[in-house]
mmCIF file of C-alpha atoms in Angstrom:
data_model
loop_
_atom_site.group_PDB
_atom_site.id
_atom_site.type_symbol
_atom_site.label_atom_id
_atom_site.label_comp_id
_atom_site.label_asym_id
_atom_site.label_seq_id
_atom_site.Cartn_x
_atom_site.Cartn_y
_atom_site.Cartn_z
ATOM 1 C CA UNK A 1 -113.860 1.533 -112.948
ATOM 2 C CA UNK A 2 -110.815 0.959 -110.645
ATOM 3 C CA UNK A 3 -111.206 4.539 -109.373
ATOM 4 C CA UNK A 4 -114.990 3.999 -108.704
ATOM 5 C CA UNK A 5 -114.280 1.077 -106.556
ATOM 6 C CA UNK A 6 -111.739 2.983 -104.556
ATOM 7 C CA UNK A 7 -114.185 5.797 -104.019
ATOM 8 C CA UNK A 8 -116.887 3.500 -102.817
ATOM 9 C CA UNK A 9 -114.420 1.882 -100.268
ATOM 10 C CA UNK A 10 -113.464 5.359 -99.076
ATOM 11 C CA UNK A 11 -117.003 6.453 -98.587
ATOM 12 C CA UNK A 12 -117.830 3.039 -96.700
ATOM 13 C CA UNK A 13 -114.884 3.476 -94.303
ATOM 14 C CA UNK A 14 -115.630 7.071 -93.741
ATOM 15 C CA UNK A 15 -119.305 6.396 -92.713
ATOM 16 C CA UNK A 16 -117.933 3.455 -90.614
ATOM 17 C CA UNK A 17 -115.517 5.842 -88.713
ATOM 18 C CA UNK A 18 -118.052 8.503 -88.180
ATOM 19 C CA UNK A 19 -120.550 5.921 -86.852
ATOM 20 C CA UNK A 20 -117.874 4.563 -84.404
ATOM 21 C CA UNK A 21 -116.804 7.985 -83.365
ATOM 22 C CA UNK A 22 -120.378 9.294 -83.002
ATOM 23 C CA UNK A 23 -121.385 6.134 -80.941
ATOM 24 C CA UNK A 24 -118.434 6.467 -78.697
ATOM 25 C CA UNK A 25 -118.989 10.229 -78.175
ATOM 26 C CA UNK A 26 -122.667 9.693 -77.598
ATOM 27 C CA UNK A 27 -122.142 6.930 -74.936
ATOM 28 C CA UNK A 28 -119.377 9.008 -73.276
ATOM 29 C CA UNK A 29 -121.561 12.285 -73.070
ATOM 30 C CA UNK A 30 -124.521 10.141 -71.769
ATOM 31 C CA UNK A 31 -122.264 8.806 -69.088
ATOM 32 C CA UNK A 32 -120.871 12.154 -68.242
ATOM 33 C CA UNK A 33 -124.329 13.669 -68.082
ATOM 34 C CA UNK A 34 -125.348 10.983 -65.544
ATOM 35 C CA UNK A 35 -122.756 12.428 -63.142
ATOM 36 C CA UNK A 36 -124.774 15.650 -62.691
ATOM 37 C CA UNK A 37 -126.864 14.514 -59.808
ATOM 38 C CA UNK A 38 -129.524 17.265 -59.461
ATOM 39 C CA UNK A 39 -129.158 19.223 -56.120
ATOM 40 C CA UNK A 40 -125.685 18.120 -55.326
ATOM 41 C CA UNK A 41 -122.413 19.984 -56.132
ATOM 42 C CA UNK A 42 -120.074 18.173 -58.402
ATOM 43 C CA UNK A 43 -116.336 17.798 -58.646
ATOM 44 C CA UNK A 44 -114.156 20.152 -60.718
ATOM 45 C CA UNK A 45 -112.674 16.915 -62.204
ATOM 46 C CA UNK A 46 -116.052 16.334 -63.995
ATOM 47 C CA UNK A 47 -116.056 19.833 -65.410
ATOM 48 C CA UNK A 48 -112.468 19.379 -66.632
ATOM 49 C CA UNK A 49 -113.377 16.507 -68.904
ATOM 50 C CA UNK A 50 -114.990 18.970 -71.358
ATOM 51 C CA UNK A 51 -113.531 22.309 -70.131
ATOM 52 C CA UNK A 52 -109.964 21.138 -70.339
ATOM 53 C CA UNK A 53 -108.086 24.459 -70.665
ATOM 54 C CA UNK A 54 -110.097 26.190 -68.117
ATOM 55 C CA UNK A 55 -109.661 23.435 -65.644
ATOM 56 C CA UNK A 56 -105.834 23.519 -66.120
ATOM 57 C CA UNK A 57 -105.764 27.357 -65.441
ATOM 58 C CA UNK A 58 -107.951 26.798 -62.344
ATOM 59 C CA UNK A 59 -106.105 23.875 -60.939
ATOM 60 C CA UNK A 60 -102.963 25.998 -60.760
ATOM 61 C CA UNK A 61 -104.860 29.078 -59.233
ATOM 62 C CA UNK A 62 -105.079 30.230 -55.531
ATOM 63 C CA UNK A 63 -108.804 29.669 -55.804
ATOM 64 C CA UNK A 64 -108.347 25.895 -56.192
ATOM 65 C CA UNK A 65 -106.050 26.011 -53.078
ATOM 66 C CA UNK A 66 -108.257 28.551 -50.952
ATOM 67 C CA UNK A 67 -108.945 25.764 -48.335
ATOM 68 C CA UNK A 68 -106.021 23.483 -48.494
ATOM 69 C CA UNK A 69 -103.384 26.369 -48.779
ATOM 70 C CA UNK A 70 -101.054 25.916 -45.681
ATOM 71 C CA UNK A 71 -101.032 29.584 -45.025
ATOM 72 C CA UNK A 72 -104.864 29.752 -44.776
ATOM 73 C CA UNK A 73 -104.961 26.458 -42.882
ATOM 74 C CA UNK A 74 -102.589 27.686 -40.158
ATOM 75 C CA UNK A 75 -104.688 30.879 -39.587
ATOM 76 C CA UNK A 76 -107.861 28.854 -39.689
ATOM 77 C CA UNK A 77 -106.764 26.365 -37.131
ATOM 78 C CA UNK A 78 -105.633 29.229 -34.843
ATOM 79 C CA UNK A 79 -108.939 31.005 -35.310
ATOM 80 C CA UNK A 80 -110.906 27.670 -34.789
ATOM 81 C CA UNK A 81 -109.062 27.176 -31.563
ATOM 82 C CA UNK A 82 -109.465 30.776 -30.312
ATOM 83 C CA UNK A 83 -113.309 30.633 -30.980
ATOM 84 C CA UNK A 84 -114.103 27.106 -29.948
ATOM 85 C CA UNK A 85 -114.941 26.331 -33.464
ATOM 86 C CA UNK A 86 -117.267 29.190 -34.402
ATOM 87 C CA UNK A 87 -114.702 30.439 -36.763
ATOM 88 C CA UNK A 88 -115.601 27.667 -39.147
ATOM 89 C CA UNK A 89 -118.735 29.399 -40.651
ATOM 90 C CA UNK A 90 -116.958 32.758 -40.678
ATOM 91 C CA UNK A 91 -113.838 31.454 -42.585
ATOM 92 C CA UNK A 92 -115.174 28.700 -44.548
ATOM 93 C CA UNK A 93 -117.929 31.046 -46.049
ATOM 94 C CA UNK A 94 -115.125 32.095 -48.526
ATOM 95 C CA UNK A 95 -112.251 29.497 -48.372
ATOM 96 C CA UNK A 96 -114.493 26.368 -48.622
ATOM 97 C CA UNK A 97 -117.820 27.715 -49.936
ATOM 98 C CA UNK A 98 -119.435 24.475 -50.884
ATOM 99 C CA UNK A 99 -118.804 23.117 -47.322
ATOM 100 C CA UNK A 100 -120.353 26.434 -45.969
ATOM 101 C CA UNK A 101 -123.337 26.582 -48.171
ATOM 102 C CA UNK A 102 -124.013 22.694 -47.826
ATOM 103 C CA UNK A 103 -123.378 22.651 -44.094
ATOM 104 C CA UNK A 104 -120.620 20.132 -44.640
ATOM 105 C CA UNK A 105 -118.340 21.308 -41.977
ATOM 106 C CA UNK A 106 -117.092 17.675 -41.284
ATOM 107 C CA UNK A 107 -115.920 17.573 -45.089
ATOM 108 C CA UNK A 108 -117.669 14.289 -45.689
ATOM 109 C CA UNK A 109 -117.668 15.196 -49.410
ATOM 110 C CA UNK A 110 -114.451 15.351 -51.298
ATOM 111 C CA UNK A 111 -115.793 18.318 -53.235
ATOM 112 C CA UNK A 112 -116.075 20.538 -50.125
ATOM 113 C CA UNK A 113 -112.199 20.354 -50.143
ATOM 114 C CA UNK A 114 -112.025 21.802 -53.602
ATOM 115 C CA UNK A 115 -111.861 25.482 -52.412
ATOM 116 C CA UNK A 116 -113.380 28.032 -54.683
ATOM 117 C CA UNK A 117 -114.388 25.358 -57.283
ATOM 118 C CA UNK A 118 -116.066 25.321 -60.651
ATOM 119 C CA UNK A 119 -119.444 24.269 -59.427
ATOM 120 C CA UNK A 120 -119.556 26.796 -56.780
ATOM 121 C CA UNK A 121 -119.213 29.875 -59.018
ATOM 122 C CA UNK A 122 -121.286 28.382 -61.783
ATOM 123 C CA UNK A 123 -124.169 27.498 -59.452
ATOM 124 C CA UNK A 124 -124.570 31.175 -58.304
ATOM 125 C CA UNK A 125 -128.010 32.371 -59.470
ATOM 126 C CA UNK A 126 -127.980 35.620 -57.629
ATOM 127 C CA UNK A 127 -126.002 38.144 -55.436
ATOM 128 C CA UNK A 128 -127.156 40.048 -52.297
ATOM 129 C CA UNK A 129 -124.053 42.009 -50.950
ATOM 130 C CA UNK A 130 -126.316 43.342 -48.162
ATOM 131 C CA UNK A 131 -126.622 39.713 -46.707
ATOM 132 C CA UNK A 132 -123.247 39.226 -45.147
ATOM 133 C CA UNK A 133 -123.645 35.574 -44.105
ATOM 134 C CA UNK A 134 -124.950 34.618 -47.628
ATOM 135 C CA UNK A 135 -124.074 37.147 -50.239
ATOM 136 C CA UNK A 136 -124.554 34.320 -52.931
ATOM 137 C CA UNK A 137 -127.791 32.725 -53.912
ATOM 138 C CA UNK A 138 -126.582 29.310 -54.723
ATOM 139 C CA UNK A 139 -128.665 26.580 -56.653
ATOM 140 C CA UNK A 140 -126.677 23.366 -57.439
ATOM 141 C CA UNK A 141 -128.461 21.672 -60.298
ATOM 142 C CA UNK A 142 -128.050 20.675 -63.974
ATOM 143 C CA UNK A 143 -128.373 24.487 -64.703
ATOM 144 C CA UNK A 144 -124.891 26.079 -64.887
ATOM 145 C CA UNK A 145 -124.735 29.963 -64.923
ATOM 146 C CA UNK A 146 -121.904 31.879 -67.048
ATOM 147 C CA UNK A 147 -121.364 34.980 -68.851
ATOM 148 C CA UNK A 148 -122.018 33.876 -72.462
ATOM 149 C CA UNK A 149 -125.427 33.861 -74.123
ATOM 150 C CA UNK A 150 -126.922 31.368 -76.518
ATOM 151 C CA UNK A 151 -124.670 28.545 -75.346
ATOM 152 C CA UNK A 152 -125.706 24.852 -75.435
ATOM 153 C CA UNK A 153 -124.243 21.820 -73.704
ATOM 154 C CA UNK A 154 -125.140 18.182 -74.164
ATOM 155 C CA UNK A 155 -124.719 17.326 -70.386
ATOM 156 C CA UNK A 156 -126.177 20.372 -68.567
ATOM 157 C CA UNK A 157 -128.410 23.536 -69.136
ATOM 158 C CA UNK A 158 -126.650 26.780 -69.515
ATOM 159 C CA UNK A 159 -127.992 30.180 -68.313
ATOM 160 C CA UNK A 160 -126.280 33.550 -69.026
ATOM 161 C CA UNK A 161 -126.067 36.098 -66.317
ATOM 162 C CA UNK A 162 -124.319 39.492 -66.541
ATOM 163 C CA UNK A 163 -122.847 39.628 -63.044
ATOM 164 C CA UNK A 164 -120.160 37.091 -64.055
ATOM 165 C CA UNK A 165 -118.550 40.107 -65.778
ATOM 166 C CA UNK A 166 -119.054 42.526 -62.794
ATOM 167 C CA UNK A 167 -117.033 43.136 -59.781
ATOM 168 C CA UNK A 168 -119.990 42.467 -57.628
ATOM 169 C CA UNK A 169 -119.443 38.787 -58.211
ATOM 170 C CA UNK A 170 -116.010 39.003 -56.559
ATOM 171 C CA UNK A 171 -117.263 41.351 -53.589
ATOM 172 C CA UNK A 172 -118.944 38.707 -51.491
ATOM 173 C CA UNK A 173 -115.490 37.545 -50.598
ATOM 174 C CA UNK A 174 -113.023 40.454 -51.235
ATOM 175 C CA UNK A 175 -114.779 42.804 -48.724
ATOM 176 C CA UNK A 176 -114.944 42.044 -45.161
ATOM 177 C CA UNK A 177 -115.815 44.119 -41.993
ATOM 178 C CA UNK A 178 -115.056 43.396 -38.398
ATOM 179 C CA UNK A 179 -117.733 43.021 -35.686
ATOM 180 C CA UNK A 180 -118.161 46.580 -35.167
ATOM 181 C CA UNK A 181 -117.989 47.558 -38.934
ATOM 182 C CA UNK A 182 -114.398 48.365 -39.256
ATOM 183 C CA UNK A 183 -112.936 47.644 -42.811
ATOM 184 C CA UNK A 184 -110.633 44.670 -42.501
ATOM 185 C CA UNK A 185 -110.537 43.770 -46.371
ATOM 186 C CA UNK A 186 -111.794 46.551 -48.580
ATOM 187 C CA UNK A 187 -110.647 45.513 -52.047
ATOM 188 C CA UNK A 188 -114.208 45.799 -53.516
ATOM 189 C CA UNK A 189 -114.906 49.301 -52.043
ATOM 190 C CA UNK A 190 -111.345 50.671 -52.964
ATOM 191 C CA UNK A 191 -112.304 49.699 -56.564
ATOM 192 C CA UNK A 192 -115.818 51.139 -56.349
ATOM 193 C CA UNK A 193 -114.782 54.420 -54.783
ATOM 194 C CA UNK A 194 -111.837 54.826 -57.336
ATOM 195 C CA UNK A 195 -111.502 55.770 -61.124
ATOM 196 C CA UNK A 196 -111.501 52.267 -62.430
ATOM 197 C CA UNK A 197 -115.197 51.670 -61.536
ATOM 198 C CA UNK A 198 -116.160 55.019 -63.057
ATOM 199 C CA UNK A 199 -114.531 53.957 -66.320
ATOM 200 C CA UNK A 200 -116.275 50.761 -66.211
ATOM 201 C CA UNK A 201 -113.171 48.486 -65.824
ATOM 202 C CA UNK A 202 -114.136 45.400 -63.684
ATOM 203 C CA UNK A 203 -112.089 43.081 -61.635
ATOM 204 C CA UNK A 204 -112.401 40.424 -64.318
ATOM 205 C CA UNK A 205 -110.605 42.796 -66.904
ATOM 206 C CA UNK A 206 -107.350 42.563 -64.993
ATOM 207 C CA UNK A 207 -107.697 39.290 -62.952
ATOM 208 C CA UNK A 208 -109.458 37.132 -65.658
ATOM 209 C CA UNK A 209 -108.329 38.540 -69.018
ATOM 210 C CA UNK A 210 -108.814 36.828 -72.232
ATOM 211 C CA UNK A 211 -105.968 34.259 -72.985
ATOM 212 C CA UNK A 212 -104.888 31.227 -75.018
ATOM 213 C CA UNK A 213 -107.207 28.242 -74.913
ATOM 214 C CA UNK A 214 -110.693 27.123 -75.608
ATOM 215 C CA UNK A 215 -113.762 27.213 -73.405
ATOM 216 C CA UNK A 216 -114.554 23.588 -74.392
ATOM 217 C CA UNK A 217 -112.581 20.683 -75.797
ATOM 218 C CA UNK A 218 -112.638 21.288 -79.531
ATOM 219 C CA UNK A 219 -112.798 17.730 -80.399
ATOM 220 C CA UNK A 220 -116.242 17.719 -78.582
ATOM 221 C CA UNK A 221 -117.535 20.913 -79.958
ATOM 222 C CA UNK A 222 -116.022 23.850 -82.089
ATOM 223 C CA UNK A 223 -116.271 27.138 -80.345
ATOM 224 C CA UNK A 224 -114.866 30.510 -81.366
ATOM 225 C CA UNK A 225 -115.793 32.067 -78.046
ATOM 226 C CA UNK A 226 -112.739 33.586 -76.245
ATOM 227 C CA UNK A 227 -111.612 32.037 -73.078
ATOM 228 C CA UNK A 228 -110.980 34.037 -69.793
ATOM 229 C CA UNK A 229 -107.980 32.895 -67.798
ATOM 230 C CA UNK A 230 -109.142 31.102 -64.731
ATOM 231 C CA UNK A 231 -105.775 31.349 -62.891
ATOM 232 C CA UNK A 232 -107.158 34.480 -61.352
ATOM 233 C CA UNK A 233 -103.789 36.039 -60.726
ATOM 234 C CA UNK A 234 -103.763 38.318 -57.782
ATOM 235 C CA UNK A 235 -101.534 39.813 -54.950
ATOM 236 C CA UNK A 236 -98.865 37.173 -55.121
ATOM 237 C CA UNK A 237 -98.431 37.416 -58.885
ATOM 238 C CA UNK A 238 -94.821 38.437 -59.889
ATOM 239 C CA UNK A 239 -96.147 39.487 -63.366
ATOM 240 C CA UNK A 240 -98.941 41.774 -61.922
ATOM 241 C CA UNK A 241 -96.683 43.194 -59.052
ATOM 242 C CA UNK A 242 -94.115 44.314 -61.525
ATOM 243 C CA UNK A 243 -96.463 46.447 -63.402
ATOM 244 C CA UNK A 244 -98.795 48.209 -60.857
ATOM 245 C CA UNK A 245 -96.328 50.613 -59.180
ATOM 246 C CA UNK A 246 -93.730 53.362 -60.308
ATOM 247 C CA UNK A 247 -90.973 54.523 -57.994
ATOM 248 C CA UNK A 248 -89.271 57.964 -58.758
ATOM 249 C CA UNK A 249 -86.513 59.866 -56.831
ATOM 250 C CA UNK A 250 -87.845 63.374 -57.396
ATOM 251 C CA UNK A 251 -85.404 65.260 -55.122
ATOM 252 C CA UNK A 252 -82.043 64.684 -53.731
ATOM 253 C CA UNK A 253 -80.090 67.023 -51.303
ATOM 254 C CA UNK A 254 -76.377 66.449 -50.071
ATOM 255 C CA UNK A 255 -75.356 67.804 -46.772
ATOM 256 C CA UNK A 256 -72.309 67.509 -44.491
ATOM 257 C CA UNK A 257 -72.265 63.586 -44.163
ATOM 258 C CA UNK A 258 -75.925 63.343 -44.855
ATOM 259 C CA UNK A 259 -78.262 63.034 -47.863
ATOM 260 C CA UNK A 260 -82.168 63.471 -48.055
ATOM 261 C CA UNK A 261 -84.168 62.151 -50.649
ATOM 262 C CA UNK A 262 -87.876 62.546 -51.693
ATOM 263 C CA UNK A 263 -89.369 59.505 -53.329
ATOM 264 C CA UNK A 264 -92.689 59.331 -55.119
ATOM 265 C CA UNK A 265 -94.653 56.005 -55.378
ATOM 266 C CA UNK A 266 -97.481 55.893 -57.894
ATOM 267 C CA UNK A 267 -100.142 53.358 -58.327
ATOM 268 C CA UNK A 268 -100.205 53.170 -62.057
ATOM 269 C CA UNK A 269 -102.098 49.937 -62.819
ATOM 270 C CA UNK A 270 -104.148 48.717 -59.944
ATOM 271 C CA UNK A 271 -107.948 49.302 -59.648
ATOM 272 C CA UNK A 272 -107.696 49.147 -55.859
ATOM 273 C CA UNK A 273 -105.215 50.363 -53.234
ATOM 274 C CA UNK A 274 -101.576 48.777 -53.079
ATOM 275 C CA UNK A 275 -101.288 46.655 -51.320
ATOM 276 C CA UNK A 276 -104.849 45.212 -50.737
ATOM 277 C CA UNK A 277 -106.410 42.233 -49.273
ATOM 278 C CA UNK A 278 -105.224 40.739 -45.947
ATOM 279 C CA UNK A 279 -103.814 43.751 -43.922
ATOM 280 C CA UNK A 280 -100.628 41.749 -43.053
ATOM 281 C CA UNK A 281 -99.554 42.410 -46.637
ATOM 282 C CA UNK A 282 -97.268 45.447 -46.910
ATOM 283 C CA UNK A 283 -95.024 47.357 -49.284
ATOM 284 C CA UNK A 284 -91.262 48.323 -48.199
ATOM 285 C CA UNK A 285 -89.996 51.383 -49.765
ATOM 286 C CA UNK A 286 -86.142 51.194 -49.394
ATOM 287 C CA UNK A 287 -83.549 53.805 -50.076
ATOM 288 C CA UNK A 288 -79.946 52.795 -50.509
ATOM 289 C CA UNK A 289 -76.847 54.847 -51.027
ATOM 290 C CA UNK A 290 -73.986 52.973 -52.676
ATOM 291 C CA UNK A 291 -70.455 53.972 -53.734
ATOM 292 C CA UNK A 292 -69.126 53.574 -57.330
ATOM 293 C CA UNK A 293 -68.161 49.915 -56.500
ATOM 294 C CA UNK A 294 -71.803 49.158 -55.460
ATOM 295 C CA UNK A 295 -71.084 48.791 -51.900
ATOM 296 C CA UNK A 296 -73.890 49.933 -49.571
ATOM 297 C CA UNK A 297 -72.960 53.100 -47.652
ATOM 298 C CA UNK A 298 -76.270 53.428 -45.763
ATOM 299 C CA UNK A 299 -79.946 52.760 -46.256
ATOM 300 C CA UNK A 300 -83.347 53.383 -44.744
ATOM 301 C CA UNK A 301 -86.805 52.108 -45.371
ATOM 302 C CA UNK A 302 -90.571 53.000 -44.882
ATOM 303 C CA UNK A 303 -93.517 50.640 -44.660
ATOM 304 C CA UNK A 304 -96.751 51.224 -46.686
ATOM 305 C CA UNK A 305 -99.721 49.314 -45.219
ATOM 306 C CA UNK A 306 -102.932 49.284 -43.307
ATOM 307 C CA UNK A 307 -102.598 48.794 -39.434
ATOM 308 C CA UNK A 308 -105.420 47.609 -37.289
ATOM 309 C CA UNK A 309 -105.858 47.450 -33.591
ATOM 310 C CA UNK A 310 -107.971 45.640 -31.128
ATOM 311 C CA UNK A 311 -110.267 47.099 -28.458
ATOM 312 C CA UNK A 312 -107.302 47.935 -26.297
ATOM 313 C CA UNK A 313 -105.688 49.862 -29.264
ATOM 314 C CA UNK A 314 -102.966 47.208 -29.599
ATOM 315 C CA UNK A 315 -101.668 46.659 -33.008
ATOM 316 C CA UNK A 316 -102.702 43.273 -34.503
ATOM 317 C CA UNK A 317 -99.929 41.266 -36.190
ATOM 318 C CA UNK A 318 -101.329 37.983 -37.491
ATOM 319 C CA UNK A 319 -104.064 37.030 -39.810
ATOM 320 C CA UNK A 320 -106.101 35.269 -37.424
ATOM 321 C CA UNK A 321 -106.020 37.950 -34.776
ATOM 322 C CA UNK A 322 -106.970 40.599 -37.296
ATOM 323 C CA UNK A 323 -109.907 38.742 -38.758
ATOM 324 C CA UNK A 324 -111.218 37.962 -35.258
ATOM 325 C CA UNK A 325 -110.246 40.933 -33.222
ATOM 326 C CA UNK A 326 -110.003 44.184 -35.466
ATOM 327 C CA UNK A 327 -111.737 47.001 -33.918
ATOM 328 C CA UNK A 328 -110.132 50.085 -35.338
ATOM 329 C CA UNK A 329 -107.671 51.355 -38.148
ATOM 330 C CA UNK A 330 -104.463 52.783 -36.574
ATOM 331 C CA UNK A 331 -102.955 53.927 -39.790
ATOM 332 C CA UNK A 332 -103.283 53.543 -43.554
ATOM 333 C CA UNK A 333 -100.829 54.979 -46.015
ATOM 334 C CA UNK A 334 -101.449 52.725 -49.025
ATOM 335 C CA UNK A 335 -101.612 54.109 -52.463
ATOM 336 C CA UNK A 336 -105.124 54.372 -54.038
ATOM 337 C CA UNK A 337 -105.785 53.629 -57.612
ATOM 338 C CA UNK A 338 -104.239 56.367 -59.966
ATOM 339 C CA UNK A 339 -102.682 58.171 -56.798
ATOM 340 C CA UNK A 340 -99.296 58.902 -55.489
ATOM 341 C CA UNK A 341 -97.594 59.421 -52.095
ATOM 342 C CA UNK A 342 -94.320 61.119 -51.490
ATOM 343 C CA UNK A 343 -91.994 59.858 -48.756
ATOM 344 C CA UNK A 344 -89.011 61.801 -47.184
ATOM 345 C CA UNK A 345 -85.756 60.053 -46.177
ATOM 346 C CA UNK A 346 -82.734 61.472 -44.303
ATOM 347 C CA UNK A 347 -79.659 59.372 -44.172
ATOM 348 C CA UNK A 348 -76.410 59.703 -42.233
ATOM 349 C CA UNK A 349 -73.635 58.646 -44.634
ATOM 350 C CA UNK A 350 -69.809 58.846 -45.074
ATOM 351 C CA UNK A 351 -70.002 60.280 -48.412
ATOM 352 C CA UNK A 352 -66.654 60.083 -50.399
ATOM 353 C CA UNK A 353 -66.330 60.237 -54.215
ATOM 354 C CA UNK A 354 -69.026 59.274 -56.427
ATOM 355 C CA UNK A 355 -72.143 57.547 -55.139
ATOM 356 C CA UNK A 356 -75.603 56.424 -56.146
ATOM 357 C CA UNK A 357 -78.837 56.649 -54.580
ATOM 358 C CA UNK A 358 -81.476 53.888 -55.411
ATOM 359 C CA UNK A 359 -85.108 53.548 -54.294
ATOM 360 C CA UNK A 360 -86.778 50.342 -54.615
ATOM 361 C CA UNK A 361 -90.366 49.024 -53.669
ATOM 362 C CA UNK A 362 -90.709 45.490 -52.278
ATOM 363 C CA UNK A 363 -93.801 43.519 -51.781
ATOM 364 C CA UNK A 364 -93.625 41.762 -48.493
ATOM 365 C CA UNK A 365 -95.862 39.224 -46.808
ATOM 366 C CA UNK A 366 -94.855 37.269 -43.618
ATOM 367 C CA UNK A 367 -97.588 34.630 -43.258
ATOM 368 C CA UNK A 368 -97.395 32.509 -40.131
ATOM 369 C CA UNK A 369 -97.121 28.782 -41.162
ATOM 370 C CA UNK A 370 -95.327 26.799 -38.563
ATOM 371 C CA UNK A 371 -92.729 29.577 -38.108
ATOM 372 C CA UNK A 372 -92.813 32.880 -39.813
ATOM 373 C CA UNK A 373 -91.957 32.775 -43.476
ATOM 374 C CA UNK A 374 -91.295 35.652 -45.751
ATOM 375 C CA UNK A 375 -92.395 36.349 -49.330
ATOM 376 C CA UNK A 376 -90.443 39.272 -50.965
ATOM 377 C CA UNK A 377 -90.936 40.407 -54.474
ATOM 378 C CA UNK A 378 -89.144 43.494 -56.010
ATOM 379 C CA UNK A 379 -91.746 45.724 -57.759
ATOM 380 C CA UNK A 380 -90.073 48.850 -58.992
ATOM 381 C CA UNK A 381 -86.892 50.868 -58.481
ATOM 382 C CA UNK A 382 -85.200 54.209 -59.595
ATOM 383 C CA UNK A 383 -81.599 55.332 -59.122
ATOM 384 C CA UNK A 384 -79.498 58.533 -59.408
ATOM 385 C CA UNK A 385 -75.783 59.271 -59.564
ATOM 386 C CA UNK A 386 -74.175 62.125 -57.423
ATOM 387 C CA UNK A 387 -70.576 62.949 -56.654
ATOM 388 C CA UNK A 388 -68.719 64.505 -53.837
ATOM 389 C CA UNK A 389 -65.962 67.177 -54.635
#
């Protein structure tokens, strides 16, 4: 009898607990649902209430900073000044797409400052890459688009579209031509013309791989669907840059006080050229000769980059100048996906005793903020030992 009473009390409190939790969850979800205001874009902070893990990754991404990033902001202000404000539509199309598509160039709505935010991407209902000014068909509403089929949400309608898994979704902002058709940023076409596209490897496979976390708060709804990482690691990622290239010293010749080296650089794990994106990014291939104590005897370097020029054939050096004034490509010795380039070095050295030759590849970006800064990341290296009799 005693156990029966305990069992009845247990059932009673369990039902009470379920009722309270359900009532709280129902009220909370109804309040959240009311924040979806039809034809208006919503803040990522609202999305983050349910998609907690995705929001955390995105919040630490360059996508979330695409408008407020000081590197972009400095280039944008210069371009804005140089064009009497016309650059706002050209630049904000990708760096503040909600401002662009909703014509909120005065940034009256806070969500316009969120960069490439949740509700922009998940309001894209179609893509037209032939339409430069509006490559994305955007429909802000209670319908949210994504890659997963047969998904349900208590606060919005969910619709699956395959382009979320395809590189074309990235192309609208990672492909840019100048006023005369010159390729300024060609990341998408580099991928499309290379071996990765032929193998069906998309941008998302490398830049949004599956990772730890849940697509929705598991306290709200249990889901076994794997989560794609939304930090969208790219050109400044130390982890990715450390994997994409291989440096090899393939030939060394010692002369009278000189040494020549042939160095091969291979793009081993990038689906586009390295470097890619903004042409001010470059790789520095450095060859250094050191003695047995590690002291540098001599060194030399070569630059791997795409160089653009204006109508007077003058090299363009800053991001804003390149975007606004690029007219032609002066040179381009970048490494294509799966490809290699060989570089010859001839160094004058006072060679005595045992010495080492080291080749290293460094990613370099010197963005203009208030003054010129420098971003330098070691990517790959090789070394060989020689002796002088």
